[in-house]
Coordinates of N, CA, C and O in Angstrom, one line a residue:
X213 N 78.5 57.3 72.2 CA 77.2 57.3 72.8 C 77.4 57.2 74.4 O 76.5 57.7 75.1
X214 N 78.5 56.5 75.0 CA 78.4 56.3 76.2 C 78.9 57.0 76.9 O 78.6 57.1 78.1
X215 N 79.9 57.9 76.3 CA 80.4 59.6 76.8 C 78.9 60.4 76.8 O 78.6 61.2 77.7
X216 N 78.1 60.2 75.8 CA 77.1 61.5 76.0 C 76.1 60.7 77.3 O 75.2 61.5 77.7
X217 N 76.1 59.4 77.9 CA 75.7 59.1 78.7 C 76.1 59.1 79.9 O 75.4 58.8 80.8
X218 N 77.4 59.3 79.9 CA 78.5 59.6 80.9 C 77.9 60.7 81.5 O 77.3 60.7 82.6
X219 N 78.3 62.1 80.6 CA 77.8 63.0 81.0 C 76.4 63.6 81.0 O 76.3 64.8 81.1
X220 N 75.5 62.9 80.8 CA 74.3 63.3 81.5 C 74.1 63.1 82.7 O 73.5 63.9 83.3
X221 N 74.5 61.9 83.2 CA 74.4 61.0 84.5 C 75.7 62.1 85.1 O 75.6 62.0 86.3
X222 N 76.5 62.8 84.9 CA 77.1 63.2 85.8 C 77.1 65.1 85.6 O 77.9 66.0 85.7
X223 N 75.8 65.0 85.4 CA 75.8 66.9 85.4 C 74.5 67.0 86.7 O 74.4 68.2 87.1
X224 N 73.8 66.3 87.2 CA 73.6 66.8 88.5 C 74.2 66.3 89.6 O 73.7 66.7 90.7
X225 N 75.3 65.5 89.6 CA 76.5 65.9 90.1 C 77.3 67.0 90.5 O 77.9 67.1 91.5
X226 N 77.3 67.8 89.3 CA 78.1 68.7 89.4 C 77.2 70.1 89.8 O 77.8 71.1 90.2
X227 N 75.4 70.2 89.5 CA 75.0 70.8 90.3 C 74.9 70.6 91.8 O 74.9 71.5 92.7
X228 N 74.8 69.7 92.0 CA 74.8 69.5 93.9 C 76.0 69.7 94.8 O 76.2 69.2 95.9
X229 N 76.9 70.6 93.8 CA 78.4 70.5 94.4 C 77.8 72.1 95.0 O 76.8 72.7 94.7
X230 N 78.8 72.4 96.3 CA 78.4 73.9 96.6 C 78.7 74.9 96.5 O 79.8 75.0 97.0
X231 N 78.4 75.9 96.3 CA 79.1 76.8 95.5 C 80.1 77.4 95.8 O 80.0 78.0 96.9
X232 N 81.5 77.7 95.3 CA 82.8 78.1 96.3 C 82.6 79.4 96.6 O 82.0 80.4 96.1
X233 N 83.5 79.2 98.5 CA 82.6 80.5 99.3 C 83.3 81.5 98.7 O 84.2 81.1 97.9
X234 N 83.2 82.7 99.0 CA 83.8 84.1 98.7 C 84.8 84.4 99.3 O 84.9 83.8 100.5
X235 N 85.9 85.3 98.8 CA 86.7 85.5 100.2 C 86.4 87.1 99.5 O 85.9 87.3 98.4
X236 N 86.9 88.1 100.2 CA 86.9 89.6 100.2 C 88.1 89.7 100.9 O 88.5 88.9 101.7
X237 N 88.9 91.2 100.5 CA 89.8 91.7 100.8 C 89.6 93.1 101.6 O 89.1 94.0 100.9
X238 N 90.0 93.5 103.3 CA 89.9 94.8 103.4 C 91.2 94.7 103.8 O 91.8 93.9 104.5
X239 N 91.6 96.0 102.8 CA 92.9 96.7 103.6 C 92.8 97.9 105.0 O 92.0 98.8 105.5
X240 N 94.2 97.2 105.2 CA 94.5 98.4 106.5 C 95.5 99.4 105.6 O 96.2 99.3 104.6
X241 N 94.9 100.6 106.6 CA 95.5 102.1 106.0 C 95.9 103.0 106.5 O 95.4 103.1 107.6
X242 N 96.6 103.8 106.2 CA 96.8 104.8 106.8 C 95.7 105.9 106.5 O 95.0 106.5 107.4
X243 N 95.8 106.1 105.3 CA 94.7 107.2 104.7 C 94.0 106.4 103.8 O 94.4 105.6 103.0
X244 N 92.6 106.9 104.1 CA 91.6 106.0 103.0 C 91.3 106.7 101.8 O 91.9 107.7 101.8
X245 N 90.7 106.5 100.9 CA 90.4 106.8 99.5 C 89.3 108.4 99.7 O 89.1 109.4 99.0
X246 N 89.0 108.2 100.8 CA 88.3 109.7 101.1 C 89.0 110.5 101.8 O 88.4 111.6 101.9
X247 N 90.6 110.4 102.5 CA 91.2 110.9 102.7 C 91.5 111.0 104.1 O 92.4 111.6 104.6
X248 N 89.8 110.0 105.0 CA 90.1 109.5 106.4 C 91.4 109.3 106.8 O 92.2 109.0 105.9
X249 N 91.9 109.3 108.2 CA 93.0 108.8 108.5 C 92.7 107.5 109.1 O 91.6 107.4 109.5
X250 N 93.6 106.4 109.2 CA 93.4 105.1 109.5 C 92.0 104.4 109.8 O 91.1 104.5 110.6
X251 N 92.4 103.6 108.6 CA 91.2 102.9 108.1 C 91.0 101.8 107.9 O 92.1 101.2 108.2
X252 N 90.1 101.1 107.6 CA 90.4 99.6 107.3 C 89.0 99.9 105.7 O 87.9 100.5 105.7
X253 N 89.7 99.4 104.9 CA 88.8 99.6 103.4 C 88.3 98.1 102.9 O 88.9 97.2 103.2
X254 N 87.4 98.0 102.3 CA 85.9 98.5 102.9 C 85.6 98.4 104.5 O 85.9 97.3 104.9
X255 N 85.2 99.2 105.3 CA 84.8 99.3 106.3 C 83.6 97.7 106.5 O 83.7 96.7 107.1
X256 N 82.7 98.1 105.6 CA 81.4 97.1 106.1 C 81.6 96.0 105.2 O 82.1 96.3 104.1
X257 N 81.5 94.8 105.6 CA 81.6 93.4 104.5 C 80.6 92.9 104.6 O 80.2 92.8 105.8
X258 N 79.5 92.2 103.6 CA 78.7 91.7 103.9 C 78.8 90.2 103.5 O 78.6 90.1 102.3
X259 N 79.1 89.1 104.1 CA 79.2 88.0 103.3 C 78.2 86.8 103.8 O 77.2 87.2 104.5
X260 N 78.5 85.3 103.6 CA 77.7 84.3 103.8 C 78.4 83.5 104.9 O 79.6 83.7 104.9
X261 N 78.1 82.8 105.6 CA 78.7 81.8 106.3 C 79.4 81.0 105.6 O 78.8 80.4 104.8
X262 N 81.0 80.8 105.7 CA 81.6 80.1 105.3 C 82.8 81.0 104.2 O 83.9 80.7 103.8
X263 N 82.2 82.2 104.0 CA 83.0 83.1 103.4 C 84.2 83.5 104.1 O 84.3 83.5 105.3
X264 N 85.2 83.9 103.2 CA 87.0 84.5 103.8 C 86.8 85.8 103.7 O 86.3 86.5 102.9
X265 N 87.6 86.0 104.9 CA 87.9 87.6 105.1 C 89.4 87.8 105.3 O 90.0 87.5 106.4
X266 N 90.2 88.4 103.9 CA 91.4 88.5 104.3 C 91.6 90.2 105.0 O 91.0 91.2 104.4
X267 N 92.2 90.3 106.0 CA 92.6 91.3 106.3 C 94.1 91.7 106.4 O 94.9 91.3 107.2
X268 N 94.5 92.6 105.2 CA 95.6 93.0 104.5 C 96.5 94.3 105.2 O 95.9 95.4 105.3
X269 N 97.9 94.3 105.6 CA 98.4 95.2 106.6 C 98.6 95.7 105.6 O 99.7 95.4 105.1
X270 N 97.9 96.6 104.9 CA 98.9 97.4 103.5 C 99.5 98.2 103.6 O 100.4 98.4 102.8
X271 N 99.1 99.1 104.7 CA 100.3 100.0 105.6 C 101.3 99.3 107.0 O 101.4 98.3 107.6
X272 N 101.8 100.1 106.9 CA 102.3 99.3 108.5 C 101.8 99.8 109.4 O 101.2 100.9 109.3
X273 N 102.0 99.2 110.6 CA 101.9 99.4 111.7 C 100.4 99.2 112.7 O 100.0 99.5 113.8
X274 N 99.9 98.4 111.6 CA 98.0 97.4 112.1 C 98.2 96.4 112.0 O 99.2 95.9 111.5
X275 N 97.1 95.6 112.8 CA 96.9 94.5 112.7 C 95.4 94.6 112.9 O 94.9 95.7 113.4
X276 N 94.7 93.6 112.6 CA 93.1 93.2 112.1 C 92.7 91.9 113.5 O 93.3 90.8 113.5
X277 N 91.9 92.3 114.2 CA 91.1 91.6 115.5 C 89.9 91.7 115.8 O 89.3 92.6 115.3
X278 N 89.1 91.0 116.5 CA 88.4 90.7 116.2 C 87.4 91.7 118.0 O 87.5 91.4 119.2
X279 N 86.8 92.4 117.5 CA 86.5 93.2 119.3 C 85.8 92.0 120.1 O 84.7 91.6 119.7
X280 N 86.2 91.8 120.8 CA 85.5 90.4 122.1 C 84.0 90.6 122.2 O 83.2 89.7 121.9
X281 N 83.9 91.4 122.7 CA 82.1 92.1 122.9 C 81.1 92.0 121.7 O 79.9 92.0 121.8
X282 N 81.8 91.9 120.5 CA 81.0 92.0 119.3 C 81.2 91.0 118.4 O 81.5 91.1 117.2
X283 N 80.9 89.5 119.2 CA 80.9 88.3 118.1 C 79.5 87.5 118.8 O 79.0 87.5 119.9
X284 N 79.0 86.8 117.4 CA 77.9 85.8 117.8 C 78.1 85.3 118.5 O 79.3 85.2 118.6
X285 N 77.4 84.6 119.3 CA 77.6 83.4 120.2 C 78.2 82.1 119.5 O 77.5 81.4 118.7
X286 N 79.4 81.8 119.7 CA 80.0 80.8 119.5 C 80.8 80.6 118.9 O 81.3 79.6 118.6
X287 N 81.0 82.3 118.5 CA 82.4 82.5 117.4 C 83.9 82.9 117.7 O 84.1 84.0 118.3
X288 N 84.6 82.2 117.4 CA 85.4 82.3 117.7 C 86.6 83.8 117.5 O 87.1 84.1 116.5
X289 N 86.8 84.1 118.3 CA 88.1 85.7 118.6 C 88.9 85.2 117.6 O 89.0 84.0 117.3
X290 N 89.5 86.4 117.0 CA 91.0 86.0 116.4 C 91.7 87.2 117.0 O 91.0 88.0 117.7
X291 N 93.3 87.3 116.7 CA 94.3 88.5 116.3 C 95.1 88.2 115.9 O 95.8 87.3 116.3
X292 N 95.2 89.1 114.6 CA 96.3 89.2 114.2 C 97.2 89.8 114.4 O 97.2 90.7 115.2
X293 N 98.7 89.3 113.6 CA 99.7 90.0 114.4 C 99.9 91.4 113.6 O 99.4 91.4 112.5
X294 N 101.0 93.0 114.2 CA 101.0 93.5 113.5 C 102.0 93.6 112.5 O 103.2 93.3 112.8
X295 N 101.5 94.1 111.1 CA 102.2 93.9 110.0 C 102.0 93.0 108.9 O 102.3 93.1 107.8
X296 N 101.2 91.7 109.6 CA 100.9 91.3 108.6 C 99.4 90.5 108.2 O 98.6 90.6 109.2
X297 N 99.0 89.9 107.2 CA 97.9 90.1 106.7 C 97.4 88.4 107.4 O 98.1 87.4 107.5
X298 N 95.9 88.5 107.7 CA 95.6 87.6 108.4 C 94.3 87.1 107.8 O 93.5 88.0 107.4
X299 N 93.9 85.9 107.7 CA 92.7 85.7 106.9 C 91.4 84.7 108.0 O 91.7 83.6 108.5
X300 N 90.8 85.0 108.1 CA 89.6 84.8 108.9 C 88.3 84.0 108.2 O 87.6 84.8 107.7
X301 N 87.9 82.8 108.1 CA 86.7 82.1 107.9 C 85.7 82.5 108.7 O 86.0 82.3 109.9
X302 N 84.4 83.2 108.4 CA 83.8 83.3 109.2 C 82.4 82.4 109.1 O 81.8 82.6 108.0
X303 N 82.0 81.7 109.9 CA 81.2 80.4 109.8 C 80.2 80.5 110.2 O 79.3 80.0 109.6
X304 N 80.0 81.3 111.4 CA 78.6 81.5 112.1 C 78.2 83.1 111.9 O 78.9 84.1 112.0
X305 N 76.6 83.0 111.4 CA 76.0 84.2 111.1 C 75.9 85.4 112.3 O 75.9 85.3 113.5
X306 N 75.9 86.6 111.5 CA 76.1 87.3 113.0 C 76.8 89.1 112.6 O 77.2 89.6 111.5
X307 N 76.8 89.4 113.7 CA 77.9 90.7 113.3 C 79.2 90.5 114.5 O 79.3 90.1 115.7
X308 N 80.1 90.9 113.4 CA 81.4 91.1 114.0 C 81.9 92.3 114.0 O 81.7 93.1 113.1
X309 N 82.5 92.6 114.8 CA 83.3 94.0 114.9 C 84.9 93.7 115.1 O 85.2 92.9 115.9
X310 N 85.6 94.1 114.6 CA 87.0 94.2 114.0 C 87.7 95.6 114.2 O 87.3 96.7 113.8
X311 N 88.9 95.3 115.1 CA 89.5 96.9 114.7 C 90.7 96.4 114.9 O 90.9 95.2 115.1
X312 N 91.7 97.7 114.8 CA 93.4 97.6 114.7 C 93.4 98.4 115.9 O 93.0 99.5 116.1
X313 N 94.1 97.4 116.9 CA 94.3 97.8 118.5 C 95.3 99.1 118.3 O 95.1 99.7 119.4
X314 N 96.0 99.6 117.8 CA 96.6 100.3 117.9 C 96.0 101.8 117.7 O 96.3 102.8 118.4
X315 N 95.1 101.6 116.8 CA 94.4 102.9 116.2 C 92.7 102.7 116.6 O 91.9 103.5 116.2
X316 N 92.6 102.0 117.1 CA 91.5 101.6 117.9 C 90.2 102.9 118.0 O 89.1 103.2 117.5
X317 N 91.5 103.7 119.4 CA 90.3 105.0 119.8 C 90.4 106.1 118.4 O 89.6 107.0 118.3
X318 N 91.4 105.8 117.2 CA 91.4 107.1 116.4 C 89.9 105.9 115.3 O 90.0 105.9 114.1
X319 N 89.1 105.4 115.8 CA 88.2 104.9 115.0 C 88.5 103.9 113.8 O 87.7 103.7 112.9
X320 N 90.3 103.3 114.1 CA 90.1 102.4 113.0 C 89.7 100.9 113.2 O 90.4 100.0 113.7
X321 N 88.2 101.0 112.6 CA 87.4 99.8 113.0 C 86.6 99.1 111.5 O 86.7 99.8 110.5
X322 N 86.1 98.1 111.5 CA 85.2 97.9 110.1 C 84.2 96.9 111.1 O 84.3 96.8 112.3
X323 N 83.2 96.1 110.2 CA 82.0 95.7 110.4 C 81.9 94.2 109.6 O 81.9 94.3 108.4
X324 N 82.0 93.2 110.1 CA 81.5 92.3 108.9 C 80.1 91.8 109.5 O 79.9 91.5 110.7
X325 N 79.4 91.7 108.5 CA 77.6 91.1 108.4 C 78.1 89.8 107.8 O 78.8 89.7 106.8
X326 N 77.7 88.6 108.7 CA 77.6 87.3 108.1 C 76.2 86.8 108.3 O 75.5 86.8 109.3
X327 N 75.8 86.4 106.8 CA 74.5 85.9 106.8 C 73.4 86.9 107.2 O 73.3 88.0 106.8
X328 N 72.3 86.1 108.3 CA 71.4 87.5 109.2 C 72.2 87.5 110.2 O 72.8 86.6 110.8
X329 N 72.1 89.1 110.6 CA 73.1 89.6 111.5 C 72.4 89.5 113.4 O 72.6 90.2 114.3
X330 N 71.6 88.5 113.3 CA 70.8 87.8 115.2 C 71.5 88.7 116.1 O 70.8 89.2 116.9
X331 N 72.6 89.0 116.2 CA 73.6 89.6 117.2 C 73.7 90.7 117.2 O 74.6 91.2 117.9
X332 N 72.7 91.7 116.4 CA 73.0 93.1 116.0 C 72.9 93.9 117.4 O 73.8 94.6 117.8
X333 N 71.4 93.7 118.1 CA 71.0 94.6 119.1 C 72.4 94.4 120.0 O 72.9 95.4 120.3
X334 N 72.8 93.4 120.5 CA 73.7 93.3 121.5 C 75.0 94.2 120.9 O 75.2 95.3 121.4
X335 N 75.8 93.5 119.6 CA 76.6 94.5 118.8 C 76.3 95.7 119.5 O 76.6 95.7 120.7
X336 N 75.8 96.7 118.9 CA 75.2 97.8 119.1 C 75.4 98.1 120.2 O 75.8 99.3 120.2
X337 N 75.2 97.7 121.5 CA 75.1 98.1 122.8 C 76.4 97.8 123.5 O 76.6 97.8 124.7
X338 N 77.3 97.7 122.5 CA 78.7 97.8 123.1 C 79.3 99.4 122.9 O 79.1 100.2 122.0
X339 N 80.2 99.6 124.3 CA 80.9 100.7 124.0 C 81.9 100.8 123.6 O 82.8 100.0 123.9
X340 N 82.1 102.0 122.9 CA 84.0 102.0 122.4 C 84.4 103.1 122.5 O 83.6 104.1 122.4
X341 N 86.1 103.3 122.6 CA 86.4 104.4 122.9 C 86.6 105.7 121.9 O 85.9 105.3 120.9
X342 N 86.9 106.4 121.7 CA 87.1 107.9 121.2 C 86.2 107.8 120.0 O 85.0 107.8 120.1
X343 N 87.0 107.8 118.7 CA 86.1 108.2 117.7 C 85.5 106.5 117.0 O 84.5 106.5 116.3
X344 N 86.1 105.4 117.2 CA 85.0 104.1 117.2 C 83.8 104.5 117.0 O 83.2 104.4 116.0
X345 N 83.3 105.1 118.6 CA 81.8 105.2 118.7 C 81.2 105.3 117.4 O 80.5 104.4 116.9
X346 N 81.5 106.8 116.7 CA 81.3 107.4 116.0 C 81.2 106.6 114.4 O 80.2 106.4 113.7
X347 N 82.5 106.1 114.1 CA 82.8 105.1 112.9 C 81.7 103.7 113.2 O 81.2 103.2 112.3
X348 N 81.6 103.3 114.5 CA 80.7 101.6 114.5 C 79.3 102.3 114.2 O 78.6 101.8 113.3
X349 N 78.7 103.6 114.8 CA 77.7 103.8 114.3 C 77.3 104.2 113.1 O 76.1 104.3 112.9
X350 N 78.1 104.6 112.1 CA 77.9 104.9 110.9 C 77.7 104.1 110.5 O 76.7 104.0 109.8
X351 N 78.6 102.9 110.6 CA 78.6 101.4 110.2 C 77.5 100.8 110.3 O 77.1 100.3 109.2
X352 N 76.6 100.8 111.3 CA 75.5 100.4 111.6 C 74.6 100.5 110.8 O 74.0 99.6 110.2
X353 N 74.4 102.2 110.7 CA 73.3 103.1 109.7 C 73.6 102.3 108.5 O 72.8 101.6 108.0
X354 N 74.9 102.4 108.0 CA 74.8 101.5 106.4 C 74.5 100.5 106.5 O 74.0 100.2 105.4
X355 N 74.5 99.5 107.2 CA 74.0 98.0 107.6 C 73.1 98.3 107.4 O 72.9 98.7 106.3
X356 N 71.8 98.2 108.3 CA 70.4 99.0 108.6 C 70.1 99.7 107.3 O 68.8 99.7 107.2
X357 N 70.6 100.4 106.2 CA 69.6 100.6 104.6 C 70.2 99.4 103.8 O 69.7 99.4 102.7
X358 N 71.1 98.4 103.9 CA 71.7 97.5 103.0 C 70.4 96.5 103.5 O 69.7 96.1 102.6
X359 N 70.1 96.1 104.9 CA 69.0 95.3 105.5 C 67.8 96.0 105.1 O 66.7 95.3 105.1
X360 N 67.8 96.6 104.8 CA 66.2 97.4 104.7 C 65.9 97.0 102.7 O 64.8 96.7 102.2
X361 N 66.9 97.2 102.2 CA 67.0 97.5 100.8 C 67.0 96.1 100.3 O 66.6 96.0 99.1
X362 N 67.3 95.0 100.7 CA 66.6 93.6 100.7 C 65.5 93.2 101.1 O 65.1 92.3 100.3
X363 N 64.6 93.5 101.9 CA 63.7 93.4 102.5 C 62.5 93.9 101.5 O 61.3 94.0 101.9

């Protein structure tokens, strides 16, 4: 009897615990699954504050950073080094922009959404070189029906 009292007294305990964060995996690429060249797979991440972001060198010669211009207020830059795989907590809501300095202008960039993305308009009004432009705004567009399709 005092075990089944045990554990009644200790199961909203174990709901008030919180729930473990997520982590997601994008790989770096050479060629992506659609046959792009240099990539980072999945491109867009959508996660929560407090979620992991590993970013995996699965090819060589990337590394996964964090673009300066495109972080919330108060978040912290990373880089990684190249070759190998780097994992990132991301804490404050917001959008981040991420690319592989190397392949940068050939557009290899991804997007992570944490939480609500408050920082988008600014995001957005950054420039980038060669084909970026092109890749961050597609990124966007999918953001923008992912935000819409909650709503």
């Amino acid at each position: 009897m005092s075990r089944l009292i045990a554990s009644a007294l200790a199961l909203p305990l174990i709901l008030a615990l919180p729930a473990a964060a997520a982590e997601v995996e994008v790989h770096a690429l050479n060629r992506g699954g659609n046959g792009a060249m240099m990539v980072f797979e999945p491109a867009l991440v959508r996660i929560q504050p407090g979620d992991t972001v590993r970013f995996v060198a699965t090819d060589k010669g990337h590394n996964a950073e964090s673009v300066p211009s495109m972080l919330p207020q108060g978040a912290e830059p990373f880089t990684g080094r190249m070759n190998e795989t780097v994992t990132v907590t991301f804490d404050k809501p917001g959008v981040y922009g991420i690319r592989c300095k190397p392949h940068y202008g050939m557009g290899m960039v991804a997007l992570v959404a944490v939480g609500t993305p408050e920082n988008e308009a600014a995001a957005r009004a950054v420039t980038h070189p060669g084909r970026a432009k092109q890749v961050f705004g597609q990124l966007f567009g999918t953001l923008d029906g992912q935000l819409a399709a909650v709503k």
